[in-house]
Amino acid sequence: QVQLVESGGGSVQAGGSLRLSCEASEYPKGVYFMAWFRQAPGKEREGVAALYGRAGSTFYADSVKDRFTISQDPPKKTLYLQMDRLKPDDTAIYYCAAAPKPKGGHWAAQSKYEYWGQGTQVTVSS
């Protein structure tokens, strides 16, 4: 059982930055995915960014590419999401997800991930 705890959310003006952290009780090894998802009010949860394995191949949603950066520090059991040039459309609850034994499919498929955090709110004002 892996527990995930997100932190770093808050309120910021458009154009600003935030860094989210996700601390895991146990960090995956070998072949795994770690990801960030978000859910805006009235919308479905969507994949934001993912990271594959210790080598850290990365994947991004088109809407955040070149603005967000996903990274990890396995010795600290922590996943990060650096969010720059934030927009009001980025307002959402952000969730960390872990797939220690990933199932097949697209990186942004929620069914791929076995463990989820409780989420952290990000609010971007114009």
mmCIF file of C-alpha atoms in Angstrom:
data_model
loop_
_atom_site.group_PDB
_atom_site.id
_atom_site.type_symbol
_atom_site.label_atom_id
_atom_site.label_comp_id
_atom_site.label_asym_id
_atom_site.label_seq_id
_atom_site.Cartn_x
_atom_site.Cartn_y
_atom_site.Cartn_z
ATOM 1 C CA GLN A 1 0.000 0.000 0.000
ATOM 2 C CA VAL A 2 1.453 3.345 -1.083
ATOM 3 C CA GLN A 3 0.244 6.547 0.530
ATOM 4 C CA LEU A 4 0.613 9.817 -1.354
ATOM 5 C CA VAL A 5 0.389 13.273 0.204
ATOM 6 C CA GLU A 6 0.340 16.387 -1.958
ATOM 7 C CA SER A 7 1.362 19.862 -0.828
ATOM 8 C CA GLY A 8 2.237 23.221 -2.320
ATOM 9 C CA GLY A 9 -1.111 24.311 -3.665
ATOM 10 C CA GLY A 10 -2.477 27.791 -3.119
ATOM 11 C CA SER A 11 -3.719 30.957 -4.775
ATOM 12 C CA VAL A 12 -1.657 32.874 -7.298
ATOM 13 C CA GLN A 13 -2.217 35.512 -9.947
ATOM 14 C CA ALA A 14 -2.025 34.706 -13.625
ATOM 15 C CA GLY A 15 1.568 34.554 -14.794
ATOM 16 C CA GLY A 16 2.801 33.348 -11.427
ATOM 17 C CA SER A 17 4.371 30.057 -10.375
ATOM 18 C CA LEU A 18 3.777 27.269 -7.884
ATOM 19 C CA ARG A 19 5.598 24.045 -7.110
ATOM 20 C CA LEU A 20 3.595 21.052 -6.009
ATOM 21 C CA SER A 21 5.127 18.186 -4.060
ATOM 22 C CA CYS A 22 3.891 14.647 -3.597
ATOM 23 C CA GLU A 23 5.509 12.648 -0.811
ATOM 24 C CA ALA A 24 5.145 8.881 -1.066
ATOM 25 C CA SER A 25 5.259 6.445 1.855
ATOM 26 C CA GLU A 26 7.180 4.158 -0.447
ATOM 27 C CA TYR A 27 8.678 5.245 -3.754
ATOM 28 C CA PRO A 28 8.289 2.845 -6.669
ATOM 29 C CA LYS A 29 11.256 1.046 -8.191
ATOM 30 C CA GLY A 30 11.918 -0.520 -11.558
ATOM 31 C CA VAL A 31 9.225 0.007 -14.154
ATOM 32 C CA TYR A 32 6.676 2.528 -12.919
ATOM 33 C CA PHE A 33 4.741 5.655 -13.711
ATOM 34 C CA MET A 34 4.220 8.630 -11.440
ATOM 35 C CA ALA A 35 1.831 11.327 -12.562
ATOM 36 C CA TRP A 36 -0.106 14.471 -11.827
ATOM 37 C CA PHE A 37 -3.774 14.792 -12.685
ATOM 38 C CA ARG A 38 -6.174 17.658 -12.143
ATOM 39 C CA GLN A 39 -9.889 18.191 -11.903
ATOM 40 C CA ALA A 40 -11.487 21.560 -12.478
ATOM 41 C CA PRO A 41 -15.018 22.338 -11.249
ATOM 42 C CA GLY A 42 -17.582 20.684 -13.475
ATOM 43 C CA LYS A 43 -14.966 18.870 -15.539
ATOM 44 C CA GLU A 44 -13.538 15.381 -15.633
ATOM 45 C CA ARG A 45 -10.184 14.569 -14.134
ATOM 46 C CA GLU A 46 -7.420 14.866 -16.717
ATOM 47 C CA GLY A 47 -3.774 13.928 -16.940
ATOM 48 C CA VAL A 48 -1.335 16.817 -16.625
ATOM 49 C CA ALA A 49 2.090 15.185 -16.667
ATOM 50 C CA ALA A 50 3.713 11.827 -16.045
ATOM 51 C CA LEU A 51 7.131 10.424 -15.470
ATOM 52 C CA TYR A 52 8.318 6.915 -16.364
ATOM 53 C CA GLY A 53 10.851 5.045 -14.270
ATOM 54 C CA ARG A 54 14.069 6.235 -12.644
ATOM 55 C CA ALA A 55 15.379 7.476 -15.999
ATOM 56 C CA GLY A 56 12.454 9.850 -15.905
ATOM 57 C CA SER A 57 11.030 9.967 -19.401
ATOM 58 C CA THR A 58 8.323 12.611 -19.253
ATOM 59 C CA PHE A 59 4.915 13.166 -20.803
ATOM 60 C CA TYR A 60 2.770 16.300 -20.802
ATOM 61 C CA ALA A 61 -0.707 17.375 -21.766
ATOM 62 C CA ASP A 62 -0.633 19.829 -24.656
ATOM 63 C CA SER A 63 -2.257 22.474 -22.470
ATOM 64 C CA VAL A 64 0.701 22.569 -20.044
ATOM 65 C CA LYS A 65 3.627 21.734 -22.296
ATOM 66 C CA ASP A 66 6.466 24.274 -21.985
ATOM 67 C CA ARG A 67 4.912 25.710 -18.806
ATOM 68 C CA PHE A 68 4.927 22.761 -16.372
ATOM 69 C CA THR A 69 7.824 20.488 -15.437
ATOM 70 C CA ILE A 70 7.485 17.135 -13.690
ATOM 71 C CA SER A 71 10.462 15.786 -11.769
ATOM 72 C CA GLN A 72 11.298 13.339 -8.992
ATOM 73 C CA ASP A 73 13.705 12.813 -6.112
ATOM 74 C CA PRO A 74 13.468 9.089 -5.267
ATOM 75 C CA PRO A 75 15.750 9.254 -2.174
ATOM 76 C CA LYS A 76 13.313 11.841 -0.778
ATOM 77 C CA LYS A 77 10.359 9.751 -2.011
ATOM 78 C CA THR A 78 8.973 12.875 -3.639
ATOM 79 C CA LEU A 79 7.436 13.807 -6.968
ATOM 80 C CA TYR A 80 7.266 17.448 -8.037
ATOM 81 C CA LEU A 81 5.330 19.591 -10.463
ATOM 82 C CA GLN A 82 6.806 22.997 -11.230
ATOM 83 C CA MET A 83 4.086 25.184 -12.696
ATOM 84 C CA ASP A 84 5.108 28.428 -14.414
ATOM 85 C CA ARG A 85 3.150 31.069 -16.367
ATOM 86 C CA LEU A 86 -0.024 29.897 -14.690
ATOM 87 C CA LYS A 87 -3.363 30.697 -16.285
ATOM 88 C CA PRO A 88 -6.883 30.891 -14.803
ATOM 89 C CA ASP A 89 -7.679 27.699 -16.765
ATOM 90 C CA ASP A 90 -5.116 25.884 -14.586
ATOM 91 C CA THR A 91 -7.415 26.307 -11.574
ATOM 92 C CA ALA A 92 -8.203 22.813 -10.293
ATOM 93 C CA ILE A 93 -7.552 20.253 -7.615
ATOM 94 C CA TYR A 94 -4.248 18.566 -8.447
ATOM 95 C CA TYR A 95 -3.766 14.894 -7.627
ATOM 96 C CA CYS A 96 -0.658 12.774 -7.475
ATOM 97 C CA ALA A 97 -0.923 9.201 -8.755
ATOM 98 C CA ALA A 98 1.388 6.198 -8.658
ATOM 99 C CA ALA A 99 1.555 3.086 -10.777
ATOM 100 C CA PRO A 100 4.219 0.780 -9.277
ATOM 101 C CA LYS A 101 3.098 -1.972 -11.628
ATOM 102 C CA PRO A 102 1.623 -0.015 -14.499
ATOM 103 C CA LYS A 103 -1.084 -1.471 -16.635
ATOM 104 C CA GLY A 104 -1.003 -0.854 -20.354
ATOM 105 C CA GLY A 105 -2.463 2.148 -22.081
ATOM 106 C CA HIS A 106 -1.876 5.839 -22.403
ATOM 107 C CA TRP A 107 0.033 7.639 -19.642
ATOM 108 C CA ALA A 108 -3.031 9.787 -18.927
ATOM 109 C CA ALA A 109 -5.415 6.847 -18.495
ATOM 110 C CA GLN A 110 -6.613 6.911 -14.890
ATOM 111 C CA SER A 111 -7.031 3.136 -14.880
ATOM 112 C CA LYS A 112 -3.276 2.845 -15.184
ATOM 113 C CA TYR A 113 -2.698 4.160 -11.665
ATOM 114 C CA GLU A 114 -3.236 2.187 -8.490
ATOM 115 C CA TYR A 115 -2.637 4.813 -5.798
ATOM 116 C CA TRP A 116 -3.933 8.373 -5.497
ATOM 117 C CA GLY A 117 -3.410 11.273 -3.154
ATOM 118 C CA GLN A 118 -6.156 13.419 -1.663
ATOM 119 C CA GLY A 119 -5.360 16.414 -3.846
ATOM 120 C CA THR A 120 -4.256 20.004 -3.367
ATOM 121 C CA GLN A 121 -6.156 23.066 -4.579
ATOM 122 C CA VAL A 122 -4.578 25.453 -7.074
ATOM 123 C CA THR A 123 -6.417 28.696 -7.801
ATOM 124 C CA VAL A 124 -5.207 31.130 -10.454
ATOM 125 C CA SER A 125 -6.841 34.538 -10.609
ATOM 126 C CA SER A 126 -6.819 36.873 -13.599
#
